[in-house]
Short mmCIF file of C-alpha atoms in Angstrom, two decimals:
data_model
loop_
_atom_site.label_atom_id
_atom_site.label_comp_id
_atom_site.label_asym_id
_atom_site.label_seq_id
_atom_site.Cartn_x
_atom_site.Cartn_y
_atom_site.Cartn_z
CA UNK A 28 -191.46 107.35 90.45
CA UNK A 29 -193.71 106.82 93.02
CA UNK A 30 -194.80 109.92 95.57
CA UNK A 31 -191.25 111.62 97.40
CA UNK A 32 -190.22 113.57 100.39
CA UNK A 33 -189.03 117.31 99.65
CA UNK A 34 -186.58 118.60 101.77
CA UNK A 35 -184.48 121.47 100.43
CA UNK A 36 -183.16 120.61 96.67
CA UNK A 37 -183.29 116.91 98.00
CA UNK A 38 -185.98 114.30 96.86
CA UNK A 39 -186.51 111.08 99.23
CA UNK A 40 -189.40 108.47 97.66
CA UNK A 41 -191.50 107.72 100.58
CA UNK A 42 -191.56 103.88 98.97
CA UNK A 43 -187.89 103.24 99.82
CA UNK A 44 -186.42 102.97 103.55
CA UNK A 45 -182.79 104.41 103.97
CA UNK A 46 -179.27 103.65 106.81
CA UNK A 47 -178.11 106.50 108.46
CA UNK A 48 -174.98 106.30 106.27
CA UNK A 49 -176.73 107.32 103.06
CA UNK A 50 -178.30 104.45 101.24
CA UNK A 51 -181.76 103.56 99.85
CA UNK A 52 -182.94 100.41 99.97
CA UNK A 53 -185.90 99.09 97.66
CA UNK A 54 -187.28 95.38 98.71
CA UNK A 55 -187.60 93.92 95.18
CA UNK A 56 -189.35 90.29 96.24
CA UNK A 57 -187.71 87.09 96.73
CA UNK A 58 -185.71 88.24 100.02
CA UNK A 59 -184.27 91.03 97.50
CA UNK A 60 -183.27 94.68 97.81
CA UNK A 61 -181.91 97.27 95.42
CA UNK A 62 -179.21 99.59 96.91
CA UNK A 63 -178.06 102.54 95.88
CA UNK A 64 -176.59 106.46 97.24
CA UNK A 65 -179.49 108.82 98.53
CA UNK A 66 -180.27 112.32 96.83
CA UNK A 67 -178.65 113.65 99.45
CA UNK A 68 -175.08 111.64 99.17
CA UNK A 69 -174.93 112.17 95.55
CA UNK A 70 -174.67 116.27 95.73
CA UNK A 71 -172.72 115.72 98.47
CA UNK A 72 -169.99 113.54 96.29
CA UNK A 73 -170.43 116.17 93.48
CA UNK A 74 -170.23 114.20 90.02
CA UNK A 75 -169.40 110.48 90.29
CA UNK A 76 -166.38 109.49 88.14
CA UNK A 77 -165.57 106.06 89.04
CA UNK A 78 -167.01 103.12 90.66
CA UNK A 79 -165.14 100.26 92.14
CA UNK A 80 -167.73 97.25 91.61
CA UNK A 81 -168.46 94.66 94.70
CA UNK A 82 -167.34 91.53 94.26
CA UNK A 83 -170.71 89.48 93.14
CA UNK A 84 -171.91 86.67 95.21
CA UNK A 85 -169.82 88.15 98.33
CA UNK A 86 -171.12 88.19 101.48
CA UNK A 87 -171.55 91.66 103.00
CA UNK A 88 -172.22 92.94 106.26
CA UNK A 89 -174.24 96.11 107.15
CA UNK A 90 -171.53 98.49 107.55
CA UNK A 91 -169.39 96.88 105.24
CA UNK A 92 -167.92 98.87 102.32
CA UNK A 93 -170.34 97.64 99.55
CA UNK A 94 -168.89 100.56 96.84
CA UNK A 95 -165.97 102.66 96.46
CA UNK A 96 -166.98 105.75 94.77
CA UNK A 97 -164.70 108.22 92.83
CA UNK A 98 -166.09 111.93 92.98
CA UNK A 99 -163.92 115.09 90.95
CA UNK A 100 -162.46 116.03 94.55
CA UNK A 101 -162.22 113.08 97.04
CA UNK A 102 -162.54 109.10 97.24
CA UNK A 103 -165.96 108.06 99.30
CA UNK A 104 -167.72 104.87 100.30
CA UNK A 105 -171.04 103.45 100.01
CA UNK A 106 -171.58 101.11 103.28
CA UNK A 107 -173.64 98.15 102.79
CA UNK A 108 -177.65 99.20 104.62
CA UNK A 109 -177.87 95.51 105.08
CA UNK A 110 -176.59 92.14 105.51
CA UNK A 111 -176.58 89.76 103.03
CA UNK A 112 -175.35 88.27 99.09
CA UNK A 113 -174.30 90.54 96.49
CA UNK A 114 -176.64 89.08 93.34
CA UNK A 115 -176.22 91.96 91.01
CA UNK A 116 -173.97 95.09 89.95
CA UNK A 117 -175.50 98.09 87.78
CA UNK A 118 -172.72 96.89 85.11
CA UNK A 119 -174.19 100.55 83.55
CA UNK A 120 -172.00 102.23 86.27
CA UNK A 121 -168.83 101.34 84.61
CA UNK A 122 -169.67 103.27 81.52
CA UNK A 123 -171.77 105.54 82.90
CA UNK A 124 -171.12 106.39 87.04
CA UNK A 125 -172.61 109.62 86.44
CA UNK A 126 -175.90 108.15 86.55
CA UNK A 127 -175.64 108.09 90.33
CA UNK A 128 -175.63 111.64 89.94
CA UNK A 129 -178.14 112.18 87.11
CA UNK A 130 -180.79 109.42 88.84
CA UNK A 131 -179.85 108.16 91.85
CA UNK A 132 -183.07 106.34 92.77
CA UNK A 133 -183.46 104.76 88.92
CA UNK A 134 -180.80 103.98 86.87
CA UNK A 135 -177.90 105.00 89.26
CA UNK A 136 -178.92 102.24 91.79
CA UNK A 137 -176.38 99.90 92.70
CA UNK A 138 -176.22 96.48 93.51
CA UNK A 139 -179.14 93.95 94.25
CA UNK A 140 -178.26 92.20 97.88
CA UNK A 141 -180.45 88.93 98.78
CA UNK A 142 -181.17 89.36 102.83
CA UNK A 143 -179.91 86.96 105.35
CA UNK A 144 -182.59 87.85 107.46
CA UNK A 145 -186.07 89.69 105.41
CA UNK A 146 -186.73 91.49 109.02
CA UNK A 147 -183.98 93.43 108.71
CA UNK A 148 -185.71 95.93 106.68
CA UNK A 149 -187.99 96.31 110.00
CA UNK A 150 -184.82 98.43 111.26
CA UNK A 151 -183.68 100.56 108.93
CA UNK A 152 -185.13 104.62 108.36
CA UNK A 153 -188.31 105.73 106.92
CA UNK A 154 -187.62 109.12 104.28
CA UNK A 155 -188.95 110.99 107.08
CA UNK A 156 -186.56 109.43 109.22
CA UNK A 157 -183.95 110.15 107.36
CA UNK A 158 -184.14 113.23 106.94
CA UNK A 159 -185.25 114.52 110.28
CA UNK A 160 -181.94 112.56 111.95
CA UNK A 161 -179.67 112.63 109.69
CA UNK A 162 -180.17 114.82 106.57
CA UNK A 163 -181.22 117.98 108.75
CA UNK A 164 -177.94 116.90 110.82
CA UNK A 165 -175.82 117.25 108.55
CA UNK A 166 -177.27 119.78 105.74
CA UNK B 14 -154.82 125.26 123.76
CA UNK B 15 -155.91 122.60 121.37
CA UNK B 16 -152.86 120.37 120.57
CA UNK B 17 -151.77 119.43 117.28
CA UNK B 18 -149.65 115.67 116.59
CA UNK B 19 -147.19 115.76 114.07
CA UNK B 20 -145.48 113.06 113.17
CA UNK B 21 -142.18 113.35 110.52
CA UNK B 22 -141.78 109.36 110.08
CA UNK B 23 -141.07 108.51 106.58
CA UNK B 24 -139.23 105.90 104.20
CA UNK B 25 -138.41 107.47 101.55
CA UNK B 26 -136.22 104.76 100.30
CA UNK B 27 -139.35 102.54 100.68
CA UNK B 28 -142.58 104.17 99.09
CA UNK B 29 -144.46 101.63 99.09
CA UNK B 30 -144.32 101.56 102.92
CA UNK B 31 -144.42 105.50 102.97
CA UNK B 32 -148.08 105.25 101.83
CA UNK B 33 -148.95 101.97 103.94
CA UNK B 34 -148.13 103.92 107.01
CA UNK B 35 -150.10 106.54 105.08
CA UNK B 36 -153.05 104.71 105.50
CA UNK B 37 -152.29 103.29 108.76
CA UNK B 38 -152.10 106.65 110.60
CA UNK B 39 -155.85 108.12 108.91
CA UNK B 40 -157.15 104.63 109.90
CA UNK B 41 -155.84 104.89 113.37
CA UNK B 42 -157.37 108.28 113.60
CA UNK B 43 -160.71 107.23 112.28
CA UNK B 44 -160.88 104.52 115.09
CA UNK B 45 -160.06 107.53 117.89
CA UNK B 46 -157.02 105.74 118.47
CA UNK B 47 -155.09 108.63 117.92
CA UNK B 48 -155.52 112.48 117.63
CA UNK B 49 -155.54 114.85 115.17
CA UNK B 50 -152.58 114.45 113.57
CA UNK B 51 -150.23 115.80 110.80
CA UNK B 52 -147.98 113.94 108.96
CA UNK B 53 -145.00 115.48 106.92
CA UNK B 54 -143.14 113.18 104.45
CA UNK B 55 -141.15 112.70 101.55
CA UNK B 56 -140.33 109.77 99.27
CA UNK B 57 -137.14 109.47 97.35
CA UNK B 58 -137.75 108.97 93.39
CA UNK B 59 -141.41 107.78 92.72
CA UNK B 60 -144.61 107.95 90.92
CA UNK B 61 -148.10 107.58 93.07
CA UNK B 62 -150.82 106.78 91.57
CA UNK B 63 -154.66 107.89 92.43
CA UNK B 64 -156.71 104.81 93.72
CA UNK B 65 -159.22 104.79 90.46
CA UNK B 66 -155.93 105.51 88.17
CA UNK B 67 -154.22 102.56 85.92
CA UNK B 68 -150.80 103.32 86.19
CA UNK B 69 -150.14 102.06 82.57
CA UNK B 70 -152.28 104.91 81.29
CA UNK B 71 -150.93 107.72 83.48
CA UNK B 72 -146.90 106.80 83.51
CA UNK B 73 -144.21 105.38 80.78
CA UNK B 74 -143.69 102.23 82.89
CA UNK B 75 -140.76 100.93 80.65
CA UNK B 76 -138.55 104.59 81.33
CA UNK B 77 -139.76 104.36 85.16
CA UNK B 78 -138.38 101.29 85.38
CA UNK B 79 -135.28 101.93 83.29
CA UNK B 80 -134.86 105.13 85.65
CA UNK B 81 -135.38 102.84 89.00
CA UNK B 82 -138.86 105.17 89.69
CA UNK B 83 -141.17 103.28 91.34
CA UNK B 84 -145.06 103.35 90.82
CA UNK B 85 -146.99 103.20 94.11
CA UNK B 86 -150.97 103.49 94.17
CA UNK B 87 -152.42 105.87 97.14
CA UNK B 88 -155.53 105.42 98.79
CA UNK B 89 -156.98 108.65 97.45
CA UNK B 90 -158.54 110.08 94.32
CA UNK B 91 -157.07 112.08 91.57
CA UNK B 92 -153.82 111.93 89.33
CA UNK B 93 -150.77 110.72 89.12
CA UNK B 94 -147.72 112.70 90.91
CA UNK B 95 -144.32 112.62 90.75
CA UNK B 96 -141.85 112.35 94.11
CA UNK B 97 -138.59 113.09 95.23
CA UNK B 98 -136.56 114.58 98.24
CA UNK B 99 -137.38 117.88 96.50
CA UNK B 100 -141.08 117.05 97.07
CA UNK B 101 -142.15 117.42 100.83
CA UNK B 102 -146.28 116.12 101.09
CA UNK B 103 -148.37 116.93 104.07
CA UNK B 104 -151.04 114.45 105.30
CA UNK B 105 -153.56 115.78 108.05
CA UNK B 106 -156.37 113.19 109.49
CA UNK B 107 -159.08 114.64 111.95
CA UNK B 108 -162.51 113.87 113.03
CA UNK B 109 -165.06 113.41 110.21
CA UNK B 110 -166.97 116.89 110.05
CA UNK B 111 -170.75 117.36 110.57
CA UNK B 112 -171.05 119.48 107.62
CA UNK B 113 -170.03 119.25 104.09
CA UNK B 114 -167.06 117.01 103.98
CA UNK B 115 -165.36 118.46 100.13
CA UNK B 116 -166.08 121.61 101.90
CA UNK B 117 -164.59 120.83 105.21
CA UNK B 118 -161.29 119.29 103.21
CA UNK B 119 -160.68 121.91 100.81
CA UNK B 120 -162.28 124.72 101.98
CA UNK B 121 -161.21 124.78 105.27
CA UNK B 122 -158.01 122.20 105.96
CA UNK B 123 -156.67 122.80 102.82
CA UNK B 124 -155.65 126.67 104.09
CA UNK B 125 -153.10 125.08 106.78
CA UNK B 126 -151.15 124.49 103.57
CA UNK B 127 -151.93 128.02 102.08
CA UNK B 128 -151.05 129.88 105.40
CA UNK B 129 -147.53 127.54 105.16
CA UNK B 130 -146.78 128.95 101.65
CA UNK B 131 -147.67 132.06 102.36
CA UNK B 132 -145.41 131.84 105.75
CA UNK B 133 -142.48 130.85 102.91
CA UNK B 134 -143.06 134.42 100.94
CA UNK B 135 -145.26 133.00 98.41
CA UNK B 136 -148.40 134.44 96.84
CA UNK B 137 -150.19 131.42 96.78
CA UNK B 138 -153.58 130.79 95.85
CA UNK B 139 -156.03 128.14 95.34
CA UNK B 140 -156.97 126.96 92.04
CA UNK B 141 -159.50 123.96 90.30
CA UNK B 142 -160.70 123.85 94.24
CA UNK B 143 -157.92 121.37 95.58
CA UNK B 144 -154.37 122.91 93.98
CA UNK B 145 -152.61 125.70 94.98
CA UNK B 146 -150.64 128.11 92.68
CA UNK B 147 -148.05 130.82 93.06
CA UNK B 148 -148.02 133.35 89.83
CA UNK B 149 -150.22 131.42 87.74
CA UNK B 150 -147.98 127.83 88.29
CA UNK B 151 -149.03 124.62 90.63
CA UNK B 152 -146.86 123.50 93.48
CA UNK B 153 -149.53 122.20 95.31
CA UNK B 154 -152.41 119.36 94.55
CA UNK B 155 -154.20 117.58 97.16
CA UNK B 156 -156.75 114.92 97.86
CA UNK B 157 -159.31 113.83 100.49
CA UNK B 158 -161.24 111.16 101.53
CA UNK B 159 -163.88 110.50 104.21
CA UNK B 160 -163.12 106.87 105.03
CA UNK B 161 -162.97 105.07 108.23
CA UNK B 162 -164.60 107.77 110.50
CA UNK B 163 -162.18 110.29 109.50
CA UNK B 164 -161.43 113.07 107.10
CA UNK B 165 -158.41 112.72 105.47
CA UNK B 166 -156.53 115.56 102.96
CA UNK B 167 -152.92 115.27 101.82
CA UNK B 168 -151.01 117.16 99.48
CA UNK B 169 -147.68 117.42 97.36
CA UNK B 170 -145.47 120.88 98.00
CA UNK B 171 -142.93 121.16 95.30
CA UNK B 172 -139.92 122.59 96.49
CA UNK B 173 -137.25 121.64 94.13
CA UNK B 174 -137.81 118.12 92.42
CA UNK B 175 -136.45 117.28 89.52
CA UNK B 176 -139.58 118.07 87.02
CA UNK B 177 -136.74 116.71 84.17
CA UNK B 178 -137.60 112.99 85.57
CA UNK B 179 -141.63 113.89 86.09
CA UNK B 180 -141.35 115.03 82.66
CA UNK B 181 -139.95 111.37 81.20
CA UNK B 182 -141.97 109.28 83.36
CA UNK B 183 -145.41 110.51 83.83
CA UNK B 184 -147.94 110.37 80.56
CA UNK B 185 -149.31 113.73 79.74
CA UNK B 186 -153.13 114.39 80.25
CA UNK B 187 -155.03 113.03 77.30
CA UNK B 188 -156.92 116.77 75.79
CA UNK B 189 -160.11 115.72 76.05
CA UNK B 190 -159.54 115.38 80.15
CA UNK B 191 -158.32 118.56 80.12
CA UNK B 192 -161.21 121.03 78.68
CA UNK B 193 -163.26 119.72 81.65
CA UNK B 194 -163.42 123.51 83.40
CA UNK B 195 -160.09 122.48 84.77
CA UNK B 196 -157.67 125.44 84.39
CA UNK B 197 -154.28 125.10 82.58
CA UNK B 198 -152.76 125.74 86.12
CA UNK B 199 -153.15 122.16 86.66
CA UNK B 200 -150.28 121.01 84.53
CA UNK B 201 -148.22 123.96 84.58
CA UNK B 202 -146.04 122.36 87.67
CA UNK B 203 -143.32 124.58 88.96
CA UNK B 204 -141.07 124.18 91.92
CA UNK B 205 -141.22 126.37 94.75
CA UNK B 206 -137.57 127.51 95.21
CA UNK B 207 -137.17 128.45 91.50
CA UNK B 208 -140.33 130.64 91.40
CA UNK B 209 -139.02 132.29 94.76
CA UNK B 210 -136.07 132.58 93.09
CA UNK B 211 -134.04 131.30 96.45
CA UNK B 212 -133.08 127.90 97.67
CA UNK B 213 -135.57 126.83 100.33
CA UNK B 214 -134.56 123.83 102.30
CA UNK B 215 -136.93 121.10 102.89
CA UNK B 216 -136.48 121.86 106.78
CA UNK B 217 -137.68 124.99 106.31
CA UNK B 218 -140.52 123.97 104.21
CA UNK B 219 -141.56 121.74 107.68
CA UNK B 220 -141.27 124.06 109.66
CA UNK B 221 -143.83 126.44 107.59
CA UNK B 222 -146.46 123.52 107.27
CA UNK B 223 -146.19 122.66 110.80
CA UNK B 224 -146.93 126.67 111.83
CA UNK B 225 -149.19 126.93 109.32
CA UNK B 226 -151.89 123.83 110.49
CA UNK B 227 -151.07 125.36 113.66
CA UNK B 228 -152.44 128.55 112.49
CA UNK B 229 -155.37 127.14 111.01
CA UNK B 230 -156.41 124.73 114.04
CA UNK B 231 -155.48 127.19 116.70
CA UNK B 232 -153.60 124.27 118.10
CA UNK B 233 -150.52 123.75 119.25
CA UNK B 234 -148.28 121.26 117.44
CA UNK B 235 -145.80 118.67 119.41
CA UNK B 236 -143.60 116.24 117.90
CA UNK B 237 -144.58 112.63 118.10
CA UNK B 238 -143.79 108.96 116.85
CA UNK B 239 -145.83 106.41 115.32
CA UNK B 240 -147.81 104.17 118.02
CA UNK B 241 -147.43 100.59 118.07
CA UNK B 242 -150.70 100.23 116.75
CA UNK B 243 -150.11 102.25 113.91
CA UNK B 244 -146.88 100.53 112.80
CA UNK B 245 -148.47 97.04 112.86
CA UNK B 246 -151.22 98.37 111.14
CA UNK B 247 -148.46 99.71 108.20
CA UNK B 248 -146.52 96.52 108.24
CA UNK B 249 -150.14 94.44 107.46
CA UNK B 250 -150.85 96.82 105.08
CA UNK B 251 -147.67 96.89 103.39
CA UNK B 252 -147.56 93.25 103.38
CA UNK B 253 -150.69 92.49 102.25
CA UNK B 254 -150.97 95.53 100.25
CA UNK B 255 -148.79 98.10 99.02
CA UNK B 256 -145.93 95.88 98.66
CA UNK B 257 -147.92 94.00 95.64
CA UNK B 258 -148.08 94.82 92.04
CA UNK B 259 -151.84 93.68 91.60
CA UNK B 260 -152.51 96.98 94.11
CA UNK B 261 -149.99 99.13 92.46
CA UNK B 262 -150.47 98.04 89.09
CA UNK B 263 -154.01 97.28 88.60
CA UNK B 264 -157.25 99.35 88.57
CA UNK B 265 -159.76 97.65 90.55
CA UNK B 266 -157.65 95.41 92.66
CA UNK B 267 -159.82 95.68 95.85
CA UNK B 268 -161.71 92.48 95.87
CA UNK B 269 -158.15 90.42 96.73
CA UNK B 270 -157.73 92.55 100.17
CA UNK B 271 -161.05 91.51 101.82
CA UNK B 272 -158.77 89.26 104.15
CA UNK B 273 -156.59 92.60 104.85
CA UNK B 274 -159.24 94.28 105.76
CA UNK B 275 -160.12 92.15 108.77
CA UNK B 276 -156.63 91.56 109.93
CA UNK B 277 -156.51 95.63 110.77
CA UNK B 278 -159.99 96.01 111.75
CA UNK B 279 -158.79 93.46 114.43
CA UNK B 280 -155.48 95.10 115.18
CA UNK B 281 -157.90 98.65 115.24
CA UNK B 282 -160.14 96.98 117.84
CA UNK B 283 -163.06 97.54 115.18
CA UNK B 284 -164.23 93.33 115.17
CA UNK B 285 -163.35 90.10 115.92
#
């Protein structure tokens, strides 16, 4: 794991860029990102019980609902950071959803999206960003 | 003053539009198209179901059917319930909160409950974060969820429901889900009016949740009625929704309701 932001107990990898609503977002290649729920999101949850897959090969918009997530104590969604296909799942989430938890940048990611338009990335948050408008916001 | 909505519209013949309009109201709140409002409802013999559950794991579908109990999903987490006219819930959408939302919900909003059974004589107290017990028994659960720009929490109060039929038609927790640092208060139900040792009447059981959100929001509570909005929203939603077995009956059923979901973003005003 490449070089991260500290802020509090939270970690934010300076590689990754991040929506306001609490989602990383790794460009892969190809048009591709990996999605998943910051450090931040996940304590915020508390442990991850269930997640409702997207439908694969959807269209999604940014600000759609791309998960539904299942904590011990309330229902929550993950909102899409960008527009585009749904190419993958993290199948591993169905046996295993507390890997949001336990590594939310690695093996809790959650779905691979192919970009409409590769410039989105342009507008979403840097980790400093992040955290200076939204984490400190709302910590 | 602050003011408080309340509405007391309910079905409770019809559960599966109980919840719909469940839904309807926190969604119309989430879109500011309402205010902060409290709901008090009851259904009339059913099972609800929490939105991750599979309702063949958590109730004996062949007795709830041979007892005429329907099984209705809800669009929160957490177990099944039971629900009858001796079961009075309380649903309370507001604002979403800066801070810690589980916080917010159970911390805070979940006391407007506390301060009603406490109004009713009872020592209550909250237990496993979200439940609330009098002498060591639950009469209270609730759930939250921070969806649609709004923090939701609702609850069941068990006044005096017929725990014979909850017995029969709910399955009990498997014992491995049960050793998770949850306490034994959690399925040790009880109803309210037998550990009071009086007959409470659901009126009165109103009448404390109302004062006690009240209480809690430093608001003032008026009576209201569902807005147009709100009731077409429920009718969609029932329609396309919680009318169908493949929501009610099926664990991951939200992939068929993409369509839904634009029909009441566009009755919301949310997109075209």
């Amino acid at each position: 794991m490449s070089e991260a932001l500290v802020y509090r107990e939270y970690r934010f990898p300076r590689d990754l860029k991040y929506s306001e609503r609490h989602a990383w977002v790794k460009p892969v290649g190809g048009g591709r990102v990996v999605v998943g729920v910051t450090d931040f999101a996940q304590r915020r949850l508390r442990a991850v019980v269930f997640v409702e897959p997207p439908t694969v090969g959807a269209r999604v918009r940014r600000g759609d609902v791309l998960v539904t997530l299942e904590s011990v104590k309330a229902v929550s969604e993950l909102y899409s950071p960008v527009t585009g296909r749904v190419v993958r799942y993290n199948e591993a989430l169905d046996e295993d959803p507390g890997l949001v938890n336990r590594d939310p940048y690695g093996e809790g990611w959650v779905a691979e999206i192919e970009l409409e338009d590769p410039g989105e990335l342009e507008s979403l948050l840097s980790a400093e960003d992040y955290v200076e408008r939204v984490v400190k916001r709302e910590a | 003053m602050q003011e408080l909505r309340v509405l007391l519209y309910e079905t409770p013949g019809d559960p599966y539009m109980n919840l719909a309009f469940e839904e309807a109201f926190a969604r119309a709140r989430g879109a500011g198209l309402v205010p902060d409002t409290l709901r008090i409802w009851r259904n009339d013999r059913a099972v609800v179901v929490g939105y991750f559950q599979l309702a063949s794991e958590e109730v004996d579908l062949s007795e709830a059917a041979r007892l005429g109990v329907p099984v209705v999903r809800r669009f929160t987490g957490g177990g099944a319930v039971y629900h009858d006219l001796g079961n009075v819930n309380y649903a309370l959408a507001v604002g979403a909160p800066s801070s810690d939302p589980i916080d917010y919900a159970y911390g805070r909003l979940l006391r407007g409950a506390l301060a009603a059974l406490r109004r009713l004589g009872a020592e209550a107290e909250v237990e496993n974060v979200n439940d609330i017990a009098v002498r060591g028994r639950k009469v209270s659960g609730a759930a939250a969820t921070f969806r649609w720009g709004s923090c939701f929490i609702h609850g069941t109060l068990l006044v005096d429901a017929d725990l014979g039929v909850l017995s029969r038609v709910l399955k009990p927790p498997p014992e491995k889900l049960r050793s998770k640092g949850v306490s034994e208060v959690k399925y040790r139900v009880a109803n309210l009016s037998e550990i009071l040792g009086r007959r409470i009447s659901c009126r009165e059981v109103v009448e404390a949740l109302v004062e006690g959100f009240e209480e809690l929001l430093g608001a003032r509570a008026y009576l209201d009625v569902p807005t147009r909005m709100e009731l077409e929203v429920a009718r969609l939603l029932y329609r396309g929704k919680y009318s169908r077995p493949e929501w009610n009956l099926e664990r991951f059923p939200h992939h068929a309701f993409a369509s839904l979901e634009e029909q009441v973003a566009s009755v919301l005003g949310q997109r075209t």
